[in-house]
Amino acid sequence: MAASIGAVVYRALHSRRHRKLLSVGRGLFSGARCLVAEGETHFGFQKVSETEKGEKVYHVFESVAKKYDIMNDSMTLGIHRLWKDILLHQMNPYPGTQLLDVAGGTGDIAFRFINYVRSQWEHQIKQKLKSHQNLSWEEISKSYQEEELKLPGGSQVVVCDINKEMLKVGKQKAQHLGYSEGLSWVVGNAEELPFNDNKFDVYTIAFGIRNVTHIDQALQEAYRVLKPGGRFLCLEFSQVNNPLISRLYDLYSFQVIPVLGEIIAGDWKSYQYLVESIRCFPAQDEFKGMVEDAGFLKVEYRNLSSGIVAIHSGFKL
Amino acid sequence: MYPECLISGARRWLSRTMRGRYVSAAAAANSPFPGAAPRRFSDRQKDQEQPKAFDPALLEFLVCPLSKKPLRYEASTNELINKELGIAYPIIDGIPNMIPQAARMIDRKAQDEEPKQT
């Protein structure tokens, strides 16, 4: 049985015509390391019980919290900033949007949201100024005041993360960069959100959902807290579709990233977990199915960097 | 699309720093803009106070993760209390901890305190 499967895969790997089989074959190999029994889940390539996974993930992020941003920049060579910018562009929030950023830890998405909403507001004001030629000093000063005291239109962002350390780092960053209004920090579990139903316009989870023990519960909670018409956005590492890039990516992930983790953050194991957890996360279409199962409609995904990262989007209608 | 982000980000940074300089200079020279107060000093004060204080505006959004019922903010113990279930969630450094496991420990303390009061 194993021999015949092996033969099929060998033929697939060496045949130019059967490119699809090639990716399935590769998927089988890495997927095989991620198969688990009932009540168990995967922590990278290790098999652990579901309760253990939560604790282990907590310890991983507790230890990397202070160096998280530096590591992100060095591992992705700064490209993670572009990915997050693209996520915000896809979100295209207008002033007045209520955003819930889950697993938002150090606040990257929240700060980008605030900048985006502010620049939209500035743009709107400029449009207004162009049309009204005669503005009194009072009106001009009022527009400056509004900008500085609170977020335009009553926009709000709540950053929720299960890890206190990550939120502490995020809060310090916020103070350092001067973000104070319209931004709140809450320690909470994505599987059991401390928010009421139908509260938020947008729910984002960036590079967090693969660390959640019960992804389906997190998706159901996302559905619950969103307002009707609300949007679910998930930015996550996914499966690469190009075979050459996939090989380079695997090489980089398993040879370079843990070494960087050891040099910069002094933590080889956490970054080994990181690259393994990426391999064990479902592929784009499978995750799309999970999002649809939670009740979201018009679920789409968009690959970035040939599938290294994918943005999944769904609506609660 | 991406260069736009970088350019607009740079423009925003420039305008923020330029405005800051203008505002502090204007404040010194009795500015004609009554609304633009010396922003930096007051913001720094607010930043120093914020780590300890809890923003009551969050109460609008927060509920107990277990029962989804609204919470009461107790200023004396700096906790969020769910009276129905008799649990309290701690607030550390202005960040409320809404993990049920973190709350149960305080539950025993609350139950111990109640018979003393009655």
CSV table of C-alpha atoms in Angstrom, one decimal:
chain,number,residue,atom,x,y,z
A,1,MET,CA,0.0,0.0,0.0
A,2,ALA,CA,2.7,2.4,1.0
A,3,ALA,CA,4.8,1.4,-2.0
A,4,SER,CA,2.0,2.1,-4.4
A,5,ILE,CA,1.4,5.5,-2.9
A,6,GLY,CA,5.1,6.2,-3.0
A,7,ALA,CA,5.2,5.3,-6.7
A,8,VAL,CA,2.3,7.6,-7.5
A,9,VAL,CA,4.0,10.4,-5.6
A,10,TYR,CA,7.3,9.7,-7.3
A,11,ARG,CA,5.6,9.8,-10.7
A,12,ALA,CA,3.9,13.0,-9.8
A,13,LEU,CA,7.0,14.7,-8.6
A,14,HIS,CA,8.8,13.9,-11.8
A,15,SER,CA,6.0,14.7,-14.2
A,16,ARG,CA,5.7,18.2,-15.7
A,17,ARG,CA,2.1,17.6,-16.7
A,18,HIS,CA,0.8,16.7,-13.2
A,19,ARG,CA,1.5,19.9,-11.4
A,20,LYS,CA,-1.6,19.6,-9.3
A,21,LEU,CA,-0.6,16.2,-8.1
A,22,LEU,CA,2.8,17.6,-7.1
A,23,SER,CA,1.3,20.1,-4.7
A,24,VAL,CA,-1.1,17.5,-3.3
A,25,GLY,CA,1.8,15.1,-2.8
A,26,ARG,CA,3.8,17.7,-0.9
A,27,GLY,CA,0.7,18.6,1.0
A,28,LEU,CA,0.3,14.9,2.0
A,29,PHE,CA,3.8,14.8,3.3
A,30,SER,CA,3.7,17.9,5.5
A,31,GLY,CA,0.0,17.2,6.3
A,32,ALA,CA,0.9,13.7,7.5
A,33,ARG,CA,3.1,15.2,10.2
A,34,CYS,CA,0.1,17.2,11.3
A,35,LEU,CA,-2.5,14.4,11.6
A,36,VAL,CA,-3.8,14.1,15.1
A,37,ALA,CA,-6.3,11.9,17.0
A,38,GLU,CA,-9.4,13.0,18.8
A,39,GLY,CA,-8.9,15.3,21.8
A,40,GLU,CA,-5.4,16.0,20.6
A,41,THR,CA,-4.1,18.9,18.6
A,42,HIS,CA,-0.8,19.9,17.1
A,43,PHE,CA,1.7,22.3,18.6
A,44,GLY,CA,4.0,22.7,15.6
A,45,PHE,CA,4.8,19.1,14.6
A,46,GLN,CA,4.4,17.9,18.2
A,47,LYS,CA,1.2,16.2,19.2
A,48,VAL,CA,-0.2,17.6,22.5
A,49,SER,CA,-3.5,17.6,24.3
A,50,GLU,CA,-5.8,20.5,23.7
A,51,THR,CA,-5.3,22.0,27.2
A,52,GLU,CA,-1.5,21.8,26.8
A,53,LYS,CA,-1.5,23.7,23.5
A,54,GLY,CA,-3.0,26.8,25.1
A,55,GLU,CA,-0.4,26.9,27.8
A,56,LYS,CA,2.5,26.2,25.5
A,57,VAL,CA,1.3,28.9,23.1
A,58,TYR,CA,1.0,31.3,26.0
A,59,HIS,CA,4.6,30.6,27.1
A,60,VAL,CA,5.9,31.1,23.5
A,61,PHE,CA,4.4,34.5,23.2
A,62,GLU,CA,5.3,35.5,26.8
A,63,SER,CA,9.0,34.8,26.0
A,64,VAL,CA,9.1,36.5,22.6
A,65,ALA,CA,6.9,39.5,23.5
A,66,LYS,CA,9.7,42.1,24.0
A,67,LYS,CA,11.5,41.1,20.8
A,68,TYR,CA,8.4,40.3,18.7
A,69,ASP,CA,8.5,43.4,16.5
A,70,ILE,CA,12.2,43.2,15.8
A,71,MET,CA,11.9,39.5,15.0
A,72,ASN,CA,9.0,40.2,12.6
A,73,ASP,CA,11.1,42.7,10.8
A,74,SER,CA,14.1,40.5,10.5
A,75,MET,CA,12.3,37.3,9.6
A,76,THR,CA,10.1,38.8,6.9
A,77,LEU,CA,12.7,41.4,5.9
A,78,GLY,CA,10.1,44.1,6.7
A,79,ILE,CA,7.6,42.7,4.3
A,80,HIS,CA,5.1,42.0,7.1
A,81,ARG,CA,4.5,45.8,7.1
A,82,LEU,CA,3.4,45.7,3.5
A,83,TRP,CA,1.1,42.7,4.2
A,84,LYS,CA,-0.5,44.6,7.1
A,85,ASP,CA,-0.9,47.7,4.9
A,86,ILE,CA,-2.6,45.7,2.2
A,87,LEU,CA,-5.0,44.3,4.9
A,88,LEU,CA,-5.9,47.8,5.9
A,89,HIS,CA,-6.4,48.8,2.3
A,90,GLN,CA,-8.8,45.9,1.8
A,91,MET,CA,-10.6,46.8,4.9
A,92,ASN,CA,-10.9,50.4,3.8
A,93,PRO,CA,-12.5,51.7,7.0
A,94,TYR,CA,-14.4,54.9,7.1
A,95,PRO,CA,-14.4,57.3,10.1
A,96,GLY,CA,-16.8,55.9,12.6
A,97,THR,CA,-15.9,52.2,12.3
A,98,GLN,CA,-15.7,50.0,15.4
A,99,LEU,CA,-12.8,47.6,15.0
A,100,LEU,CA,-12.1,44.5,17.1
A,101,ASP,CA,-8.5,43.3,16.6
A,102,VAL,CA,-8.1,39.9,18.1
A,103,ALA,CA,-4.7,38.5,18.9
A,104,GLY,CA,-3.6,42.1,18.2
A,105,GLY,CA,-0.9,41.9,20.8
A,106,THR,CA,1.6,44.6,19.9
A,107,GLY,CA,-1.0,46.7,18.1
A,108,ASP,CA,0.3,46.8,14.5
A,109,ILE,CA,-3.2,46.6,13.0
A,110,ALA,CA,-4.8,49.0,15.5
A,111,PHE,CA,-2.2,51.7,14.8
A,112,ARG,CA,-2.6,51.3,11.1
A,113,PHE,CA,-6.3,51.5,11.5
A,114,ILE,CA,-6.0,54.8,13.4
A,115,ASN,CA,-3.7,56.3,10.8
A,116,TYR,CA,-6.0,55.2,8.0
A,117,VAL,CA,-9.1,56.7,9.5
A,118,ARG,CA,-7.3,59.9,10.4
A,119,SER,CA,-6.0,60.3,6.9
A,120,GLN,CA,-9.5,59.6,5.5
A,121,TRP,CA,-10.8,62.3,7.7
A,122,GLU,CA,-8.1,64.8,6.7
A,123,HIS,CA,-8.9,64.0,3.1
A,124,GLN,CA,-12.6,64.8,3.7
A,125,ILE,CA,-11.8,68.0,5.5
A,126,LYS,CA,-9.5,69.1,2.6
A,127,GLN,CA,-12.4,68.4,0.2
A,128,LYS,CA,-14.6,70.6,2.4
A,129,LEU,CA,-12.1,73.4,2.6
A,130,LYS,CA,-11.7,73.4,-1.2
A,131,SER,CA,-15.4,73.9,-1.6
A,132,HIS,CA,-15.8,76.5,1.1
A,133,GLN,CA,-13.5,79.4,0.3
A,134,ASN,CA,-14.4,81.6,3.3
A,135,LEU,CA,-13.8,79.8,6.6
A,136,SER,CA,-13.5,81.7,9.8
A,137,TRP,CA,-10.6,81.1,12.3
A,138,GLU,CA,-13.0,79.5,14.6
A,139,GLU,CA,-14.0,76.8,12.2
A,140,ILE,CA,-10.4,76.0,11.3
A,141,SER,CA,-9.3,75.7,14.9
A,142,LYS,CA,-12.4,73.6,15.7
A,143,SER,CA,-11.3,71.1,13.0
A,144,TYR,CA,-7.8,70.9,14.5
A,145,GLN,CA,-9.3,70.4,18.0
A,146,GLU,CA,-11.6,67.6,16.9
A,147,GLU,CA,-8.7,65.8,15.3
A,148,GLU,CA,-6.5,65.9,18.4
A,149,LEU,CA,-9.1,65.1,21.1
A,150,LYS,CA,-10.7,62.0,19.7
A,151,LEU,CA,-10.7,59.8,16.7
A,152,PRO,CA,-12.8,61.2,13.8
A,153,GLY,CA,-16.4,60.1,13.6
A,154,GLY,CA,-16.2,58.2,16.9
A,155,SER,CA,-14.0,55.4,15.5
A,156,GLN,CA,-12.9,52.9,18.1
A,157,VAL,CA,-10.5,50.0,18.1
A,158,VAL,CA,-10.4,47.4,20.8
A,159,VAL,CA,-7.3,45.2,20.9
A,160,CYS,CA,-7.9,41.8,22.4
A,161,ASP,CA,-5.1,39.3,23.1
A,162,ILE,CA,-4.9,36.3,25.4
A,163,ASN,CA,-1.4,37.3,26.5
A,164,LYS,CA,-0.8,40.1,28.9
A,165,GLU,CA,2.9,40.6,28.0
A,166,MET,CA,2.1,41.2,24.3
A,167,LEU,CA,-0.6,43.8,25.3
A,168,LYS,CA,1.9,45.5,27.7
A,169,VAL,CA,4.4,45.9,24.9
A,170,GLY,CA,1.6,47.2,22.6
A,171,LYS,CA,0.4,49.7,25.2
A,172,GLN,CA,4.0,51.0,25.7
A,173,LYS,CA,4.3,51.3,21.9
A,174,ALA,CA,1.1,53.3,21.8
A,175,GLN,CA,2.3,55.7,24.4
A,176,HIS,CA,5.6,56.1,22.6
A,177,LEU,CA,4.0,56.8,19.3
A,178,GLY,CA,1.3,59.0,20.7
A,179,TYR,CA,-1.8,57.0,20.1
A,180,SER,CA,-4.2,57.4,23.0
A,181,GLU,CA,-7.8,58.2,22.0
A,182,GLY,CA,-10.2,55.6,20.6
A,183,LEU,CA,-7.9,52.7,21.5
A,184,SER,CA,-8.6,50.1,24.2
A,185,TRP,CA,-6.7,47.0,25.4
A,186,VAL,CA,-8.4,43.9,26.8
A,187,VAL,CA,-7.0,40.5,27.8
A,188,GLY,CA,-9.4,37.9,26.5
A,189,ASN,CA,-9.7,34.5,24.8
A,190,ALA,CA,-10.6,34.4,21.1
A,191,GLU,CA,-12.7,31.3,21.8
A,192,GLU,CA,-14.7,33.2,24.6
A,193,LEU,CA,-14.8,36.9,23.7
A,194,PRO,CA,-15.9,39.2,26.5
A,195,PHE,CA,-18.1,41.2,24.2
A,196,ASN,CA,-21.8,41.4,23.5
A,197,ASP,CA,-23.4,40.2,20.3
A,198,ASN,CA,-23.6,42.5,17.3
A,199,LYS,CA,-21.1,45.1,18.5
A,200,PHE,CA,-18.3,45.6,15.9
A,201,ASP,CA,-18.1,46.6,12.3
A,202,VAL,CA,-14.9,44.8,11.5
A,203,TYR,CA,-13.2,41.8,13.2
A,204,THR,CA,-9.5,41.2,12.3
A,205,ILE,CA,-7.1,38.6,13.4
A,206,ALA,CA,-3.6,38.9,12.0
A,207,PHE,CA,-1.2,36.0,12.3
A,208,GLY,CA,-3.1,34.8,15.4
A,209,ILE,CA,-5.7,32.2,14.4
A,210,ARG,CA,-3.2,29.4,13.8
A,211,ASN,CA,-2.3,29.7,17.5
A,212,VAL,CA,-5.9,29.2,18.7
A,213,THR,CA,-6.7,25.7,20.0
A,214,HIS,CA,-10.3,25.6,18.6
A,215,ILE,CA,-10.4,27.6,15.4
A,216,ASP,CA,-14.0,26.8,14.8
A,217,GLN,CA,-15.0,28.3,18.2
A,218,ALA,CA,-13.0,31.4,17.5
A,219,LEU,CA,-14.8,31.8,14.1
A,220,GLN,CA,-18.2,31.4,15.8
A,221,GLU,CA,-17.3,34.0,18.3
A,222,ALA,CA,-16.2,36.3,15.5
A,223,TYR,CA,-19.6,35.8,13.9
A,224,ARG,CA,-21.3,36.5,17.1
A,225,VAL,CA,-19.7,39.8,18.0
A,226,LEU,CA,-20.0,41.3,14.5
A,227,LYS,CA,-22.9,43.5,13.5
A,228,PRO,CA,-25.0,42.4,10.6
A,229,GLY,CA,-23.1,43.7,7.6
A,230,GLY,CA,-19.9,43.3,9.6
A,231,ARG,CA,-16.7,42.1,8.0
A,232,PHE,CA,-14.4,39.3,9.1
A,233,LEU,CA,-10.7,39.6,8.0
A,234,CYS,CA,-8.0,37.1,8.6
A,235,LEU,CA,-4.4,37.6,7.7
A,236,GLU,CA,-2.5,34.4,8.1
A,237,PHE,CA,0.4,32.4,6.7
A,238,SER,CA,-0.8,29.8,4.2
A,239,GLN,CA,0.3,27.3,1.6
A,240,VAL,CA,2.5,28.4,-1.2
A,241,ASN,CA,1.3,27.5,-4.7
A,242,ASN,CA,4.5,27.9,-6.6
A,243,PRO,CA,6.8,24.8,-6.3
A,244,LEU,CA,10.1,26.7,-6.7
A,245,ILE,CA,9.2,29.4,-4.2
A,246,SER,CA,7.8,26.7,-1.9
A,247,ARG,CA,11.2,25.0,-1.8
A,248,LEU,CA,13.1,28.2,-1.1
A,249,TYR,CA,10.5,29.1,1.5
A,250,ASP,CA,10.9,25.8,3.3
A,251,LEU,CA,14.6,26.1,3.3
A,252,TYR,CA,14.4,29.6,4.6
A,253,SER,CA,11.8,28.7,7.3
A,254,PHE,CA,13.6,25.7,8.7
A,255,GLN,CA,17.2,26.7,8.3
A,256,VAL,CA,17.2,30.5,8.8
A,257,ILE,CA,14.3,31.5,11.0
A,258,PRO,CA,15.1,29.4,14.1
A,259,VAL,CA,18.7,30.6,13.9
A,260,LEU,CA,17.6,34.2,13.8
A,261,GLY,CA,15.3,33.5,16.7
A,262,GLU,CA,18.2,32.2,18.7
A,263,ILE,CA,20.5,35.2,17.8
A,264,ILE,CA,18.0,38.0,18.2
A,265,ALA,CA,15.5,36.7,20.8
A,266,GLY,CA,17.5,34.0,22.4
A,267,ASP,CA,14.7,31.5,21.8
A,268,TRP,CA,15.2,28.8,19.2
A,269,LYS,CA,12.2,26.7,20.2
A,270,SER,CA,9.6,29.4,19.9
A,271,TYR,CA,10.6,30.1,16.4
A,272,GLN,CA,10.8,26.4,15.5
A,273,TYR,CA,7.2,26.3,16.8
A,274,LEU,CA,6.3,29.2,14.6
A,275,VAL,CA,7.5,27.7,11.3
A,276,GLU,CA,6.0,24.3,12.2
A,277,SER,CA,2.6,25.8,13.1
A,278,ILE,CA,2.5,27.5,9.7
A,279,ARG,CA,2.9,24.1,8.0
A,280,CYS,CA,0.1,22.6,10.1
A,281,PHE,CA,-2.4,25.4,9.4
A,282,PRO,CA,-5.1,24.4,6.8
A,283,ALA,CA,-4.6,25.6,3.2
A,284,GLN,CA,-6.5,28.5,1.7
A,285,ASP,CA,-9.5,26.5,0.5
A,286,GLU,CA,-9.9,24.4,3.6
A,287,PHE,CA,-9.8,27.5,5.8
A,288,LYS,CA,-12.3,29.2,3.5
A,289,GLY,CA,-14.6,26.2,4.2
A,290,MET,CA,-14.2,26.7,7.9
A,291,VAL,CA,-15.1,30.4,7.7
A,292,GLU,CA,-18.2,29.5,5.6
A,293,ASP,CA,-19.1,26.9,8.2
A,294,ALA,CA,-19.2,29.6,10.9
A,295,GLY,CA,-21.9,31.3,8.9
A,296,PHE,CA,-20.0,33.9,6.9
A,297,LEU,CA,-21.1,34.7,3.4
A,298,LYS,CA,-19.2,35.9,0.3
A,299,VAL,CA,-16.0,34.3,1.7
A,300,GLU,CA,-13.0,35.0,-0.4
A,301,TYR,CA,-9.3,34.8,-0.1
A,302,ARG,CA,-6.5,36.7,-1.6
A,303,ASN,CA,-2.9,35.3,-1.8
A,304,LEU,CA,0.0,37.6,-1.1
A,305,SER,CA,3.6,36.8,-2.0
A,306,SER,CA,2.5,33.7,-3.9
A,307,GLY,CA,0.6,32.2,-1.0
A,308,ILE,CA,3.1,32.7,1.8
A,309,VAL,CA,0.3,34.8,3.3
A,310,ALA,CA,-3.4,34.9,2.5
A,311,ILE,CA,-6.2,37.3,3.5
A,312,HIS,CA,-9.5,35.6,4.0
A,313,SER,CA,-12.6,37.9,4.1
A,314,GLY,CA,-16.2,37.1,4.9
A,315,PHE,CA,-19.4,39.0,5.7
A,316,LYS,CA,-22.1,38.5,8.3
A,317,LEU,CA,-25.2,39.1,6.3
B,1,MET,CA,-0.6,51.2,-4.2
B,2,TYR,CA,2.3,50.5,-1.8
B,3,PRO,CA,4.3,53.7,-2.6
B,4,GLU,CA,1.2,55.7,-1.8
B,5,CYS,CA,1.1,54.2,1.7
B,6,LEU,CA,4.8,55.1,2.2
B,7,ILE,CA,4.4,58.6,0.8
B,8,SER,CA,1.2,59.3,2.8
B,9,GLY,CA,2.9,57.9,5.9
B,10,ALA,CA,5.9,60.2,5.4
B,11,ARG,CA,3.6,63.2,4.7
B,12,ARG,CA,1.6,62.4,7.9
B,13,TRP,CA,4.8,62.2,9.9
B,14,LEU,CA,6.0,65.5,8.5
B,15,SER,CA,2.7,67.3,9.2
B,16,ARG,CA,2.6,65.9,12.7
B,17,THR,CA,6.1,67.1,13.6
B,18,MET,CA,5.6,70.4,11.8
B,19,ARG,CA,2.3,71.0,13.5
B,20,GLY,CA,3.9,70.2,16.9
B,21,ARG,CA,6.6,72.7,16.3
B,22,TYR,CA,4.1,75.4,15.2
B,23,VAL,CA,1.8,74.7,18.1
B,24,SER,CA,4.5,75.0,20.7
B,25,ALA,CA,5.9,78.1,19.1
B,26,ALA,CA,2.4,79.6,18.8
B,27,ALA,CA,1.5,78.8,22.4
B,28,ALA,CA,4.6,80.7,23.5
B,29,ALA,CA,3.5,83.7,21.3
B,30,ASN,CA,-0.2,83.7,22.4
B,31,SER,CA,-1.6,81.9,19.5
B,32,PRO,CA,-4.5,83.3,17.4
B,33,PHE,CA,-5.9,79.7,17.5
B,34,PRO,CA,-7.8,79.4,20.7
B,35,GLY,CA,-8.4,75.7,20.3
B,36,ALA,CA,-4.8,74.6,19.7
B,37,ALA,CA,-3.5,74.4,23.3
B,38,PRO,CA,0.1,73.4,24.1
B,39,ARG,CA,-0.7,69.8,23.3
B,40,ARG,CA,2.6,68.1,24.2
B,41,PHE,CA,2.7,68.8,27.9
B,42,SER,CA,-0.9,67.9,28.6
B,43,ASP,CA,-0.5,64.7,26.5
B,44,ARG,CA,2.5,63.7,28.5
B,45,GLN,CA,0.6,64.1,31.7
B,46,LYS,CA,-2.3,62.1,30.4
B,47,ASP,CA,0.1,59.4,29.3
B,48,GLN,CA,1.6,59.1,32.8
B,49,GLU,CA,-1.8,58.8,34.3
B,50,GLN,CA,-3.2,56.4,31.8
B,51,PRO,CA,-1.3,53.2,32.7
B,52,LYS,CA,-3.0,53.0,36.1
B,53,ALA,CA,-6.5,54.3,35.2
B,54,PHE,CA,-9.2,52.2,33.6
B,55,ASP,CA,-11.2,53.8,30.8
B,56,PRO,CA,-14.9,53.5,31.8
B,57,ALA,CA,-15.7,53.8,28.1
B,58,LEU,CA,-14.7,50.2,27.7
B,59,LEU,CA,-17.7,49.1,29.9
B,60,GLU,CA,-19.9,49.9,26.9
B,61,PHE,CA,-18.3,46.9,25.1
B,62,LEU,CA,-17.2,44.6,27.9
B,63,VAL,CA,-19.3,41.7,29.2
B,64,CYS,CA,-18.5,38.6,31.2
B,65,PRO,CA,-17.2,36.0,28.8
B,66,LEU,CA,-19.1,33.2,30.5
B,67,SER,CA,-22.5,34.7,30.9
B,68,LYS,CA,-22.4,37.6,28.5
B,69,LYS,CA,-24.0,39.8,31.1
B,70,PRO,CA,-22.8,43.4,31.8
B,71,LEU,CA,-20.2,44.1,34.4
B,72,ARG,CA,-19.9,46.7,37.2
B,73,TYR,CA,-16.6,48.6,37.7
B,74,GLU,CA,-15.5,48.5,41.3
B,75,ALA,CA,-13.1,51.4,41.8
B,76,SER,CA,-11.9,50.4,45.3
B,77,THR,CA,-10.6,47.0,44.3
B,78,ASN,CA,-10.0,48.0,40.7
B,79,GLU,CA,-12.0,45.0,39.4
B,80,LEU,CA,-14.9,44.3,37.1
B,81,ILE,CA,-17.6,42.4,39.0
B,82,ASN,CA,-20.3,40.1,37.7
B,83,LYS,CA,-22.7,40.0,40.5
B,84,GLU,CA,-24.8,37.1,39.2
B,85,LEU,CA,-22.0,34.6,39.0
B,86,GLY,CA,-20.1,36.2,41.9
B,87,ILE,CA,-16.8,36.6,40.1
B,88,ALA,CA,-14.5,39.6,39.6
B,89,TYR,CA,-12.1,40.2,36.8
B,90,PRO,CA,-8.9,42.1,37.8
B,91,ILE,CA,-7.6,45.2,36.0
B,92,ILE,CA,-3.8,45.3,35.8
B,93,ASP,CA,-2.1,48.4,34.5
B,94,GLY,CA,-5.4,49.7,33.1
B,95,ILE,CA,-5.9,46.5,31.1
B,96,PRO,CA,-8.8,44.3,32.2
B,97,ASN,CA,-8.1,40.6,32.3
B,98,MET,CA,-11.2,38.9,31.0
B,99,ILE,CA,-9.9,35.3,31.0
B,100,PRO,CA,-12.3,33.2,33.2
B,101,GLN,CA,-9.3,31.3,34.7
B,102,ALA,CA,-7.9,34.6,36.1
B,103,ALA,CA,-11.3,35.5,37.7
B,104,ARG,CA,-12.0,32.3,39.5
B,105,MET,CA,-9.2,32.9,42.0
B,106,ILE,CA,-10.8,36.1,43.1
B,107,ASP,CA,-14.2,34.3,43.4
B,108,ARG,CA,-13.1,32.6,46.6
B,109,LYS,CA,-12.0,35.9,48.1
B,110,ALA,CA,-15.4,37.5,47.2
B,111,GLN,CA,-17.3,34.6,48.7
B,112,ASP,CA,-15.2,34.8,51.9
B,113,GLU,CA,-15.8,38.5,52.2
B,114,GLU,CA,-19.6,38.3,51.8
B,115,PRO,CA,-20.4,36.3,55.0
B,116,LYS,CA,-18.2,38.8,56.9
B,117,GLN,CA,-20.4,41.6,55.7
B,118,THR,CA,-23.7,39.9,56.6
